[in-house]
């Protein structure tokens, strides 16, 4: 694409200097190539379309919140049990969130975050695999989701920098590259393990409990951080640390840190069927 743009600029310069018909013809051909996609792209311009990219859209529906549940179209999100910061149980699930579908795109993601899940520690943590899956389907859309979910651009950059390497094969990736783990978002969900090709239980469930680190003030950022675990079967260590931040005066939470949710998980056995 860079070479193509340089060719267009060169043709425009020549045309302005000479007005020659042959240059006009060349310029027309180049522009037609842009429209028709007939050009030689640079290596870093190659895009591999995700198999589930077609599920991404920004159709608008009314969001109906009813107690601990929210319905968006025919998708339902439920906070089954909120995190109890006083619990001393660090190995068994004490909180959970269920959802029937991954949000279709940023529009739905924002409605779910604003209307229900973002007001909850457990709900905010449960949106991590949702944002990961949306990112895998459409990186630009997923980055917008992380921008809403996380406490700042640095956190978003840290997450997406790793995800782009783990979820999206490049043209140089070897066949069956074990480093590429498209099923990584599913590994965070209840019931998804290597032996069942990371097929989670339905409705999709994120199970959580507190971390021994508890709740700590964050004076530099003006709020407090709650340290929790997502319990998942995709790793040898099933406690996946997540730090949830709430700014002073805010009724919504943000993801402060969650690297163990997107670190390399165990290799799949079989073929991943995707998420709905």
PDB file of C-alpha atoms in Angstrom:
ATOM      1  CA  UNK A   1       0.000   0.000   0.000  1.00  0.00           C
ATOM      2  CA  UNK A   2       2.864   2.395   0.760  1.00  0.00           C
ATOM      3  CA  UNK A   3       4.407   1.757  -2.659  1.00  0.00           C
ATOM      4  CA  UNK A   4       1.005   2.280  -4.260  1.00  0.00           C
ATOM      5  CA  UNK A   5       0.517   5.659  -2.609  1.00  0.00           C
ATOM      6  CA  UNK A   6       4.007   6.725  -3.615  1.00  0.00           C
ATOM      7  CA  UNK A   7       3.194   5.806  -7.219  1.00  0.00           C
ATOM      8  CA  UNK A   8       0.036   7.912  -7.109  1.00  0.00           C
ATOM      9  CA  UNK A   9       1.925  10.907  -5.735  1.00  0.00           C
ATOM     10  CA  UNK A  10       4.634  10.553  -8.378  1.00  0.00           C
ATOM     11  CA  UNK A  11       2.032  10.363 -11.127  1.00  0.00           C
ATOM     12  CA  UNK A  12       0.258  13.443  -9.801  1.00  0.00           C
ATOM     13  CA  UNK A  13       3.526  15.393  -9.776  1.00  0.00           C
ATOM     14  CA  UNK A  14       4.357  14.348 -13.305  1.00  0.00           C
ATOM     15  CA  UNK A  15       0.871  15.196 -14.491  1.00  0.00           C
ATOM     16  CA  UNK A  16       1.072  18.667 -12.990  1.00  0.00           C
ATOM     17  CA  UNK A  17       4.388  19.296 -14.737  1.00  0.00           C
ATOM     18  CA  UNK A  18       3.685  17.801 -18.144  1.00  0.00           C
ATOM     19  CA  UNK A  19      -0.054  17.354 -18.555  1.00  0.00           C
ATOM     20  CA  UNK A  20       0.833  14.351 -20.709  1.00  0.00           C
ATOM     21  CA  UNK A  21      -1.946  11.957 -21.684  1.00  0.00           C
ATOM     22  CA  UNK A  22       0.135   8.875 -20.924  1.00  0.00           C
ATOM     23  CA  UNK A  23       0.516  10.000 -17.325  1.00  0.00           C
ATOM     24  CA  UNK A  24      -3.222  10.588 -17.123  1.00  0.00           C
ATOM     25  CA  UNK A  25      -3.777   7.049 -18.318  1.00  0.00           C
ATOM     26  CA  UNK A  26      -1.282   5.685 -15.788  1.00  0.00           C
ATOM     27  CA  UNK A  27      -2.917   7.583 -12.960  1.00  0.00           C
ATOM     28  CA  UNK A  28      -6.350   6.296 -13.950  1.00  0.00           C
ATOM     29  CA  UNK A  29      -5.026   2.731 -13.960  1.00  0.00           C
ATOM     30  CA  UNK A  30      -3.456   3.137 -10.525  1.00  0.00           C
ATOM     31  CA  UNK A  31      -6.631   4.567  -9.033  1.00  0.00           C
ATOM     32  CA  UNK A  32      -8.639   1.743 -10.575  1.00  0.00           C
ATOM     33  CA  UNK A  33      -6.265  -0.668  -8.895  1.00  0.00           C
ATOM     34  CA  UNK A  34      -7.014   0.914  -5.537  1.00  0.00           C
ATOM     35  CA  UNK A  35     -10.743   0.564  -6.048  1.00  0.00           C
ATOM     36  CA  UNK A  36     -10.542  -3.013  -7.314  1.00  0.00           C
ATOM     37  CA  UNK A  37      -7.916  -4.126  -4.806  1.00  0.00           C
ATOM     38  CA  UNK A  38      -5.473  -5.050  -7.576  1.00  0.00           C
ATOM     39  CA  UNK A  39      -2.234  -3.910  -6.001  1.00  0.00           C
ATOM     40  CA  UNK A  40       0.891  -5.327  -4.490  1.00  0.00           C
ATOM     41  CA  UNK A  41       0.644  -4.772  -0.745  1.00  0.00           C
ATOM     42  CA  UNK A  42       3.570  -4.467   1.620  1.00  0.00           C
ATOM     43  CA  UNK A  43       4.129  -7.445   3.875  1.00  0.00           C
ATOM     44  CA  UNK A  44       2.745  -5.609   6.910  1.00  0.00           C
ATOM     45  CA  UNK A  45      -0.463  -4.749   5.040  1.00  0.00           C
ATOM     46  CA  UNK A  46      -1.603  -8.374   4.756  1.00  0.00           C
ATOM     47  CA  UNK A  47      -4.813  -8.974   6.664  1.00  0.00           C
ATOM     48  CA  UNK A  48      -6.151 -12.421   7.484  1.00  0.00           C
ATOM     49  CA  UNK A  49      -9.911 -12.251   8.023  1.00  0.00           C
ATOM     50  CA  UNK A  50     -11.027 -14.017  11.191  1.00  0.00           C
ATOM     51  CA  UNK A  51     -13.477 -16.884  10.704  1.00  0.00           C
ATOM     52  CA  UNK A  52     -15.963 -15.186  13.045  1.00  0.00           C
ATOM     53  CA  UNK A  53     -15.517 -11.637  11.747  1.00  0.00           C
ATOM     54  CA  UNK A  54     -18.999 -11.750  10.240  1.00  0.00           C
ATOM     55  CA  UNK A  55     -20.530 -11.784  13.719  1.00  0.00           C
ATOM     56  CA  UNK A  56     -19.301  -8.242  14.395  1.00  0.00           C
ATOM     57  CA  UNK A  57     -21.871  -5.521  13.848  1.00  0.00           C
ATOM     58  CA  UNK A  58     -23.194  -2.445  15.590  1.00  0.00           C
ATOM     59  CA  UNK A  59     -26.910  -2.982  15.287  1.00  0.00           C
ATOM     60  CA  UNK A  60     -28.727  -1.030  17.962  1.00  0.00           C
ATOM     61  CA  UNK A  61     -31.261  -2.591  20.305  1.00  0.00           C
ATOM     62  CA  UNK A  62     -32.877  -1.331  23.475  1.00  0.00           C
ATOM     63  CA  UNK A  63     -31.060  -2.495  26.600  1.00  0.00           C
ATOM     64  CA  UNK A  64     -33.472  -3.642  29.309  1.00  0.00           C
ATOM     65  CA  UNK A  65     -32.021  -3.979  32.796  1.00  0.00           C
ATOM     66  CA  UNK A  66     -34.033  -5.939  35.365  1.00  0.00           C
ATOM     67  CA  UNK A  67     -32.342  -6.386  38.711  1.00  0.00           C
ATOM     68  CA  UNK A  68     -29.143  -8.345  38.155  1.00  0.00           C
ATOM     69  CA  UNK A  69     -29.818  -9.055  34.466  1.00  0.00           C
ATOM     70  CA  UNK A  70     -29.717  -7.068  31.242  1.00  0.00           C
ATOM     71  CA  UNK A  71     -31.201  -8.013  27.879  1.00  0.00           C
ATOM     72  CA  UNK A  72     -29.867  -6.589  24.631  1.00  0.00           C
ATOM     73  CA  UNK A  73     -31.826  -7.935  21.695  1.00  0.00           C
ATOM     74  CA  UNK A  74     -31.946 -11.659  22.402  1.00  0.00           C
ATOM     75  CA  UNK A  75     -28.648 -11.631  24.355  1.00  0.00           C
ATOM     76  CA  UNK A  76     -28.864 -11.878  28.152  1.00  0.00           C
ATOM     77  CA  UNK A  77     -26.205 -10.944  30.706  1.00  0.00           C
ATOM     78  CA  UNK A  78     -26.600 -11.841  34.393  1.00  0.00           C
ATOM     79  CA  UNK A  79     -24.608 -11.166  37.549  1.00  0.00           C
ATOM     80  CA  UNK A  80     -25.336 -14.400  39.405  1.00  0.00           C
ATOM     81  CA  UNK A  81     -23.334 -13.393  42.453  1.00  0.00           C
ATOM     82  CA  UNK A  82     -21.149 -10.367  43.141  1.00  0.00           C
ATOM     83  CA  UNK A  83     -17.673 -10.497  44.639  1.00  0.00           C
ATOM     84  CA  UNK A  84     -17.618 -10.415  48.449  1.00  0.00           C
ATOM     85  CA  UNK A  85     -14.434  -8.610  49.438  1.00  0.00           C
ATOM     86  CA  UNK A  86     -14.604 -10.164  52.927  1.00  0.00           C
ATOM     87  CA  UNK A  87     -14.402 -13.760  51.746  1.00  0.00           C
ATOM     88  CA  UNK A  88     -11.395 -15.825  52.751  1.00  0.00           C
ATOM     89  CA  UNK A  89     -12.095 -18.456  50.118  1.00  0.00           C
ATOM     90  CA  UNK A  90      -9.443 -18.045  47.444  1.00  0.00           C
ATOM     91  CA  UNK A  91      -9.676 -21.368  45.598  1.00  0.00           C
ATOM     92  CA  UNK A  92     -13.401 -21.893  45.077  1.00  0.00           C
ATOM     93  CA  UNK A  93     -15.741 -19.688  43.076  1.00  0.00           C
ATOM     94  CA  UNK A  94     -17.716 -17.262  45.210  1.00  0.00           C
ATOM     95  CA  UNK A  95     -18.959 -15.018  42.382  1.00  0.00           C
ATOM     96  CA  UNK A  96     -20.044 -15.555  38.783  1.00  0.00           C
ATOM     97  CA  UNK A  97     -21.461 -13.848  35.706  1.00  0.00           C
ATOM     98  CA  UNK A  98     -23.269 -15.551  32.828  1.00  0.00           C
ATOM     99  CA  UNK A  99     -23.948 -14.419  29.261  1.00  0.00           C
ATOM    100  CA  UNK A 100     -25.685 -16.120  26.364  1.00  0.00           C
ATOM    101  CA  UNK A 101     -23.567 -14.519  23.639  1.00  0.00           C
ATOM    102  CA  UNK A 102     -20.441 -12.479  23.097  1.00  0.00           C
ATOM    103  CA  UNK A 103     -21.498  -8.857  22.402  1.00  0.00           C
ATOM    104  CA  UNK A 104     -21.849  -8.246  18.677  1.00  0.00           C
ATOM    105  CA  UNK A 105     -19.632  -5.157  18.725  1.00  0.00           C
ATOM    106  CA  UNK A 106     -18.766  -1.976  20.574  1.00  0.00           C
ATOM    107  CA  UNK A 107     -22.336  -0.648  20.577  1.00  0.00           C
ATOM    108  CA  UNK A 108     -23.645  -3.658  22.483  1.00  0.00           C
ATOM    109  CA  UNK A 109     -20.508  -3.890  24.625  1.00  0.00           C
ATOM    110  CA  UNK A 110     -20.962  -0.287  25.763  1.00  0.00           C
ATOM    111  CA  UNK A 111     -24.660  -0.788  26.499  1.00  0.00           C
ATOM    112  CA  UNK A 112     -23.877  -3.843  28.640  1.00  0.00           C
ATOM    113  CA  UNK A 113     -21.014  -2.116  30.436  1.00  0.00           C
ATOM    114  CA  UNK A 114     -22.915   1.112  31.113  1.00  0.00           C
ATOM    115  CA  UNK A 115     -26.208  -0.561  31.945  1.00  0.00           C
ATOM    116  CA  UNK A 116     -25.110  -3.402  34.221  1.00  0.00           C
ATOM    117  CA  UNK A 117     -21.771  -5.166  34.215  1.00  0.00           C
ATOM    118  CA  UNK A 118     -19.546  -2.110  34.578  1.00  0.00           C
ATOM    119  CA  UNK A 119     -21.265  -1.313  37.878  1.00  0.00           C
ATOM    120  CA  UNK A 120     -20.027  -4.589  39.342  1.00  0.00           C
ATOM    121  CA  UNK A 121     -16.564  -5.918  40.173  1.00  0.00           C
ATOM    122  CA  UNK A 122     -17.492  -9.384  38.917  1.00  0.00           C
ATOM    123  CA  UNK A 123     -19.287  -7.938  35.895  1.00  0.00           C
ATOM    124  CA  UNK A 124     -16.309  -5.840  34.850  1.00  0.00           C
ATOM    125  CA  UNK A 125     -13.950  -8.802  35.136  1.00  0.00           C
ATOM    126  CA  UNK A 126     -16.352 -10.965  33.113  1.00  0.00           C
ATOM    127  CA  UNK A 127     -16.138  -8.511  30.226  1.00  0.00           C
ATOM    128  CA  UNK A 128     -12.436  -9.300  29.711  1.00  0.00           C
ATOM    129  CA  UNK A 129     -13.026 -12.476  27.653  1.00  0.00           C
ATOM    130  CA  UNK A 130     -15.830 -10.680  25.784  1.00  0.00           C
ATOM    131  CA  UNK A 131     -13.451  -7.906  24.736  1.00  0.00           C
ATOM    132  CA  UNK A 132     -10.766 -10.456  23.856  1.00  0.00           C
ATOM    133  CA  UNK A 133     -13.141 -12.339  21.556  1.00  0.00           C
ATOM    134  CA  UNK A 134     -14.362  -9.147  19.876  1.00  0.00           C
ATOM    135  CA  UNK A 135     -10.738  -8.111  19.366  1.00  0.00           C
ATOM    136  CA  UNK A 136      -9.980 -11.450  17.710  1.00  0.00           C
ATOM    137  CA  UNK A 137     -12.916 -10.987  15.340  1.00  0.00           C
ATOM    138  CA  UNK A 138     -12.176  -7.339  14.548  1.00  0.00           C
ATOM    139  CA  UNK A 139      -9.127  -5.659  16.078  1.00  0.00           C
ATOM    140  CA  UNK A 140     -10.381  -2.074  15.692  1.00  0.00           C
ATOM    141  CA  UNK A 141     -13.719  -2.905  17.283  1.00  0.00           C
ATOM    142  CA  UNK A 142     -12.065  -4.839  20.077  1.00  0.00           C
ATOM    143  CA  UNK A 143      -9.660  -2.014  20.836  1.00  0.00           C
ATOM    144  CA  UNK A 144     -12.616   0.326  21.315  1.00  0.00           C
ATOM    145  CA  UNK A 145     -14.066  -2.179  23.788  1.00  0.00           C
ATOM    146  CA  UNK A 146     -10.824  -2.319  25.754  1.00  0.00           C
ATOM    147  CA  UNK A 147     -10.692   1.477  25.683  1.00  0.00           C
ATOM    148  CA  UNK A 148     -14.001   1.549  27.516  1.00  0.00           C
ATOM    149  CA  UNK A 149     -13.244  -1.343  29.845  1.00  0.00           C
ATOM    150  CA  UNK A 150      -9.740  -0.399  30.974  1.00  0.00           C
ATOM    151  CA  UNK A 151      -8.508   2.392  33.197  1.00  0.00           C
ATOM    152  CA  UNK A 152      -6.308   4.058  30.581  1.00  0.00           C
ATOM    153  CA  UNK A 153      -4.491   3.870  27.227  1.00  0.00           C
ATOM    154  CA  UNK A 154      -1.404   2.227  28.745  1.00  0.00           C
ATOM    155  CA  UNK A 155      -3.442  -0.746  29.925  1.00  0.00           C
ATOM    156  CA  UNK A 156      -5.177  -1.036  26.551  1.00  0.00           C
ATOM    157  CA  UNK A 157      -1.843  -0.930  24.737  1.00  0.00           C
ATOM    158  CA  UNK A 158      -0.340  -3.587  26.979  1.00  0.00           C
ATOM    159  CA  UNK A 159      -3.265  -5.952  26.379  1.00  0.00           C
ATOM    160  CA  UNK A 160      -3.637  -5.460  22.635  1.00  0.00           C
ATOM    161  CA  UNK A 161       0.109  -5.667  22.037  1.00  0.00           C
ATOM    162  CA  UNK A 162       0.039  -9.221  23.361  1.00  0.00           C
ATOM    163  CA  UNK A 163      -3.286 -10.248  21.861  1.00  0.00           C
ATOM    164  CA  UNK A 164      -2.322  -9.304  18.319  1.00  0.00           C
ATOM    165  CA  UNK A 165       0.590 -11.733  18.577  1.00  0.00           C
ATOM    166  CA  UNK A 166      -1.438 -14.576  20.087  1.00  0.00           C
ATOM    167  CA  UNK A 167      -4.703 -14.348  18.156  1.00  0.00           C
ATOM    168  CA  UNK A 168      -3.803 -13.223  14.643  1.00  0.00           C
ATOM    169  CA  UNK A 169      -1.472 -15.308  12.479  1.00  0.00           C
ATOM    170  CA  UNK A 170       0.655 -13.363  10.039  1.00  0.00           C
ATOM    171  CA  UNK A 171       1.583 -14.472   6.531  1.00  0.00           C
ATOM    172  CA  UNK A 172       4.874 -15.643   8.013  1.00  0.00           C
ATOM    173  CA  UNK A 173       3.309 -17.872  10.691  1.00  0.00           C
ATOM    174  CA  UNK A 174       4.124 -21.537  10.120  1.00  0.00           C
ATOM    175  CA  UNK A 175       1.248 -23.916   9.505  1.00  0.00           C
ATOM    176  CA  UNK A 176      -0.388 -25.007  12.778  1.00  0.00           C
ATOM    177  CA  UNK A 177       1.673 -22.469  14.730  1.00  0.00           C
ATOM    178  CA  UNK A 178       1.182 -23.469  18.379  1.00  0.00           C
ATOM    179  CA  UNK A 179       1.849 -19.913  19.530  1.00  0.00           C
ATOM    180  CA  UNK A 180      -1.348 -18.714  17.835  1.00  0.00           C
ATOM    181  CA  UNK A 181      -4.219 -19.559  20.185  1.00  0.00           C
ATOM    182  CA  UNK A 182      -7.446 -18.263  18.690  1.00  0.00           C
ATOM    183  CA  UNK A 183      -9.340 -20.092  21.429  1.00  0.00           C
ATOM    184  CA  UNK A 184      -7.645 -18.035  24.166  1.00  0.00           C
ATOM    185  CA  UNK A 185     -10.797 -16.004  25.071  1.00  0.00           C
ATOM    186  CA  UNK A 186     -12.736 -19.241  25.587  1.00  0.00           C
ATOM    187  CA  UNK A 187     -10.079 -20.550  27.964  1.00  0.00           C
ATOM    188  CA  UNK A 188     -11.252 -17.979  30.523  1.00  0.00           C
ATOM    189  CA  UNK A 189     -14.778 -19.458  30.567  1.00  0.00           C
ATOM    190  CA  UNK A 190     -16.133 -22.188  32.836  1.00  0.00           C
ATOM    191  CA  UNK A 191     -15.884 -25.691  31.442  1.00  0.00           C
ATOM    192  CA  UNK A 192     -13.481 -24.844  28.613  1.00  0.00           C
ATOM    193  CA  UNK A 193     -10.433 -27.103  28.830  1.00  0.00           C
ATOM    194  CA  UNK A 194      -7.931 -28.446  26.290  1.00  0.00           C
ATOM    195  CA  UNK A 195      -9.467 -31.939  26.247  1.00  0.00           C
ATOM    196  CA  UNK A 196     -12.885 -30.673  25.045  1.00  0.00           C
ATOM    197  CA  UNK A 197     -11.356 -28.288  22.470  1.00  0.00           C
ATOM    198  CA  UNK A 198     -12.123 -25.340  24.745  1.00  0.00           C
ATOM    199  CA  UNK A 199     -15.895 -25.714  24.493  1.00  0.00           C
ATOM    200  CA  UNK A 200     -17.338 -23.792  27.478  1.00  0.00           C
ATOM    201  CA  UNK A 201     -20.566 -24.518  29.295  1.00  0.00           C
ATOM    202  CA  UNK A 202     -23.667 -22.586  28.243  1.00  0.00           C
ATOM    203  CA  UNK A 203     -24.675 -20.025  29.136  1.00  0.00           C
ATOM    204  CA  UNK A 204     -21.086 -18.825  29.118  1.00  0.00           C
ATOM    205  CA  UNK A 205     -19.897 -18.359  32.685  1.00  0.00           C
ATOM    206  CA  UNK A 206     -16.990 -16.525  34.284  1.00  0.00           C
ATOM    207  CA  UNK A 207     -16.319 -17.738  37.822  1.00  0.00           C
ATOM    208  CA  UNK A 208     -14.382 -15.615  40.296  1.00  0.00           C
ATOM    209  CA  UNK A 209     -13.266 -15.199  43.876  1.00  0.00           C
ATOM    210  CA  UNK A 210     -11.122 -12.811  45.879  1.00  0.00           C
ATOM    211  CA  UNK A 211      -7.333 -12.791  45.894  1.00  0.00           C
ATOM    212  CA  UNK A 212      -5.473 -12.674  49.242  1.00  0.00           C
ATOM    213  CA  UNK A 213      -4.282  -9.206  48.180  1.00  0.00           C
ATOM    214  CA  UNK A 214      -7.765  -7.924  49.031  1.00  0.00           C
ATOM    215  CA  UNK A 215      -8.692  -4.300  48.445  1.00  0.00           C
ATOM    216  CA  UNK A 216      -6.077  -1.551  48.496  1.00  0.00           C
ATOM    217  CA  UNK A 217      -6.154   2.202  48.136  1.00  0.00           C
ATOM    218  CA  UNK A 218      -4.602   3.640  44.983  1.00  0.00           C
ATOM    219  CA  UNK A 219      -3.827   7.222  46.038  1.00  0.00           C
ATOM    220  CA  UNK A 220      -1.832   8.060  42.914  1.00  0.00           C
ATOM    221  CA  UNK A 221      -4.834   7.344  40.703  1.00  0.00           C
ATOM    222  CA  UNK A 222      -7.495   8.483  43.165  1.00  0.00           C
ATOM    223  CA  UNK A 223      -9.414   5.307  43.932  1.00  0.00           C
ATOM    224  CA  UNK A 224      -8.976   1.720  45.065  1.00  0.00           C
ATOM    225  CA  UNK A 225      -8.056  -1.601  43.499  1.00  0.00           C
ATOM    226  CA  UNK A 226      -9.789  -4.895  44.238  1.00  0.00           C
ATOM    227  CA  UNK A 227      -7.648  -7.955  43.558  1.00  0.00           C
ATOM    228  CA  UNK A 228      -9.570 -11.002  42.399  1.00  0.00           C
ATOM    229  CA  UNK A 229      -9.104 -14.313  40.627  1.00  0.00           C
ATOM    230  CA  UNK A 230     -10.934 -15.620  37.602  1.00  0.00           C
ATOM    231  CA  UNK A 231     -11.008 -19.399  37.969  1.00  0.00           C
ATOM    232  CA  UNK A 232     -10.403 -21.124  34.638  1.00  0.00           C
ATOM    233  CA  UNK A 233      -9.214 -24.503  33.400  1.00  0.00           C
ATOM    234  CA  UNK A 234      -7.056 -23.466  30.491  1.00  0.00           C
ATOM    235  CA  UNK A 235      -3.818 -23.195  32.468  1.00  0.00           C
ATOM    236  CA  UNK A 236      -1.864 -25.316  34.928  1.00  0.00           C
ATOM    237  CA  UNK A 237      -2.622 -22.658  37.548  1.00  0.00           C
ATOM    238  CA  UNK A 238      -6.367 -22.053  37.472  1.00  0.00           C
ATOM    239  CA  UNK A 239      -6.298 -18.784  39.452  1.00  0.00           C
ATOM    240  CA  UNK A 240      -5.995 -15.951  36.921  1.00  0.00           C
ATOM    241  CA  UNK A 241      -5.238 -12.665  38.655  1.00  0.00           C
ATOM    242  CA  UNK A 242      -7.317  -9.612  37.720  1.00  0.00           C
ATOM    243  CA  UNK A 243      -7.056  -6.134  39.266  1.00  0.00           C
ATOM    244  CA  UNK A 244     -10.239  -4.068  39.182  1.00  0.00           C
ATOM    245  CA  UNK A 245     -10.058  -0.307  39.743  1.00  0.00           C
ATOM    246  CA  UNK A 246     -12.755   2.092  40.886  1.00  0.00           C
ATOM    247  CA  UNK A 247     -12.053   5.808  40.765  1.00  0.00           C
ATOM    248  CA  UNK A 248     -13.200   7.968  43.644  1.00  0.00           C
ATOM    249  CA  UNK A 249     -16.765   9.152  43.041  1.00  0.00           C
ATOM    250  CA  UNK A 250     -17.425   6.724  40.164  1.00  0.00           C
ATOM    251  CA  UNK A 251     -20.161   4.089  40.169  1.00  0.00           C
ATOM    252  CA  UNK A 252     -18.377   2.054  37.476  1.00  0.00           C
ATOM    253  CA  UNK A 253     -15.283  -0.118  37.598  1.00  0.00           C
ATOM    254  CA  UNK A 254     -12.346  -0.482  35.218  1.00  0.00           C
ATOM    255  CA  UNK A 255      -9.818  -3.216  34.472  1.00  0.00           C
ATOM    256  CA  UNK A 256      -6.479  -2.161  35.905  1.00  0.00           C
ATOM    257  CA  UNK A 257      -4.457  -5.262  35.054  1.00  0.00           C
ATOM    258  CA  UNK A 258      -5.145  -8.772  33.744  1.00  0.00           C
ATOM    259  CA  UNK A 259      -2.058 -10.306  32.043  1.00  0.00           C
ATOM    260  CA  UNK A 260      -2.721 -13.819  33.295  1.00  0.00           C
ATOM    261  CA  UNK A 261      -5.940 -13.892  31.257  1.00  0.00           C
ATOM    262  CA  UNK A 262      -4.082 -13.659  27.972  1.00  0.00           C
ATOM    263  CA  UNK A 263      -0.848 -15.457  28.702  1.00  0.00           C
ATOM    264  CA  UNK A 264      -0.210 -18.659  26.757  1.00  0.00           C
ATOM    265  CA  UNK A 265      -2.676 -21.373  27.786  1.00  0.00           C
ATOM    266  CA  UNK A 266      -2.452 -25.148  27.301  1.00  0.00           C
ATOM    267  CA  UNK A 267      -2.599 -26.446  23.741  1.00  0.00           C
ATOM    268  CA  UNK A 268      -5.980 -27.445  22.379  1.00  0.00           C
ATOM    269  CA  UNK A 269      -6.914 -31.035  21.584  1.00  0.00           C
ATOM    270  CA  UNK A 270      -9.238 -31.094  18.636  1.00  0.00           C
ATOM    271  CA  UNK A 271     -10.801 -28.275  16.629  1.00  0.00           C
ATOM    272  CA  UNK A 272     -12.208 -25.191  18.280  1.00  0.00           C
ATOM    273  CA  UNK A 273     -15.872 -24.559  17.412  1.00  0.00           C
ATOM    274  CA  UNK A 274     -15.852 -20.835  18.285  1.00  0.00           C
ATOM    275  CA  UNK A 275     -18.140 -18.773  20.507  1.00  0.00           C
ATOM    276  CA  UNK A 276     -21.628 -17.530  19.730  1.00  0.00           C
TER     277      UNK A 276
END
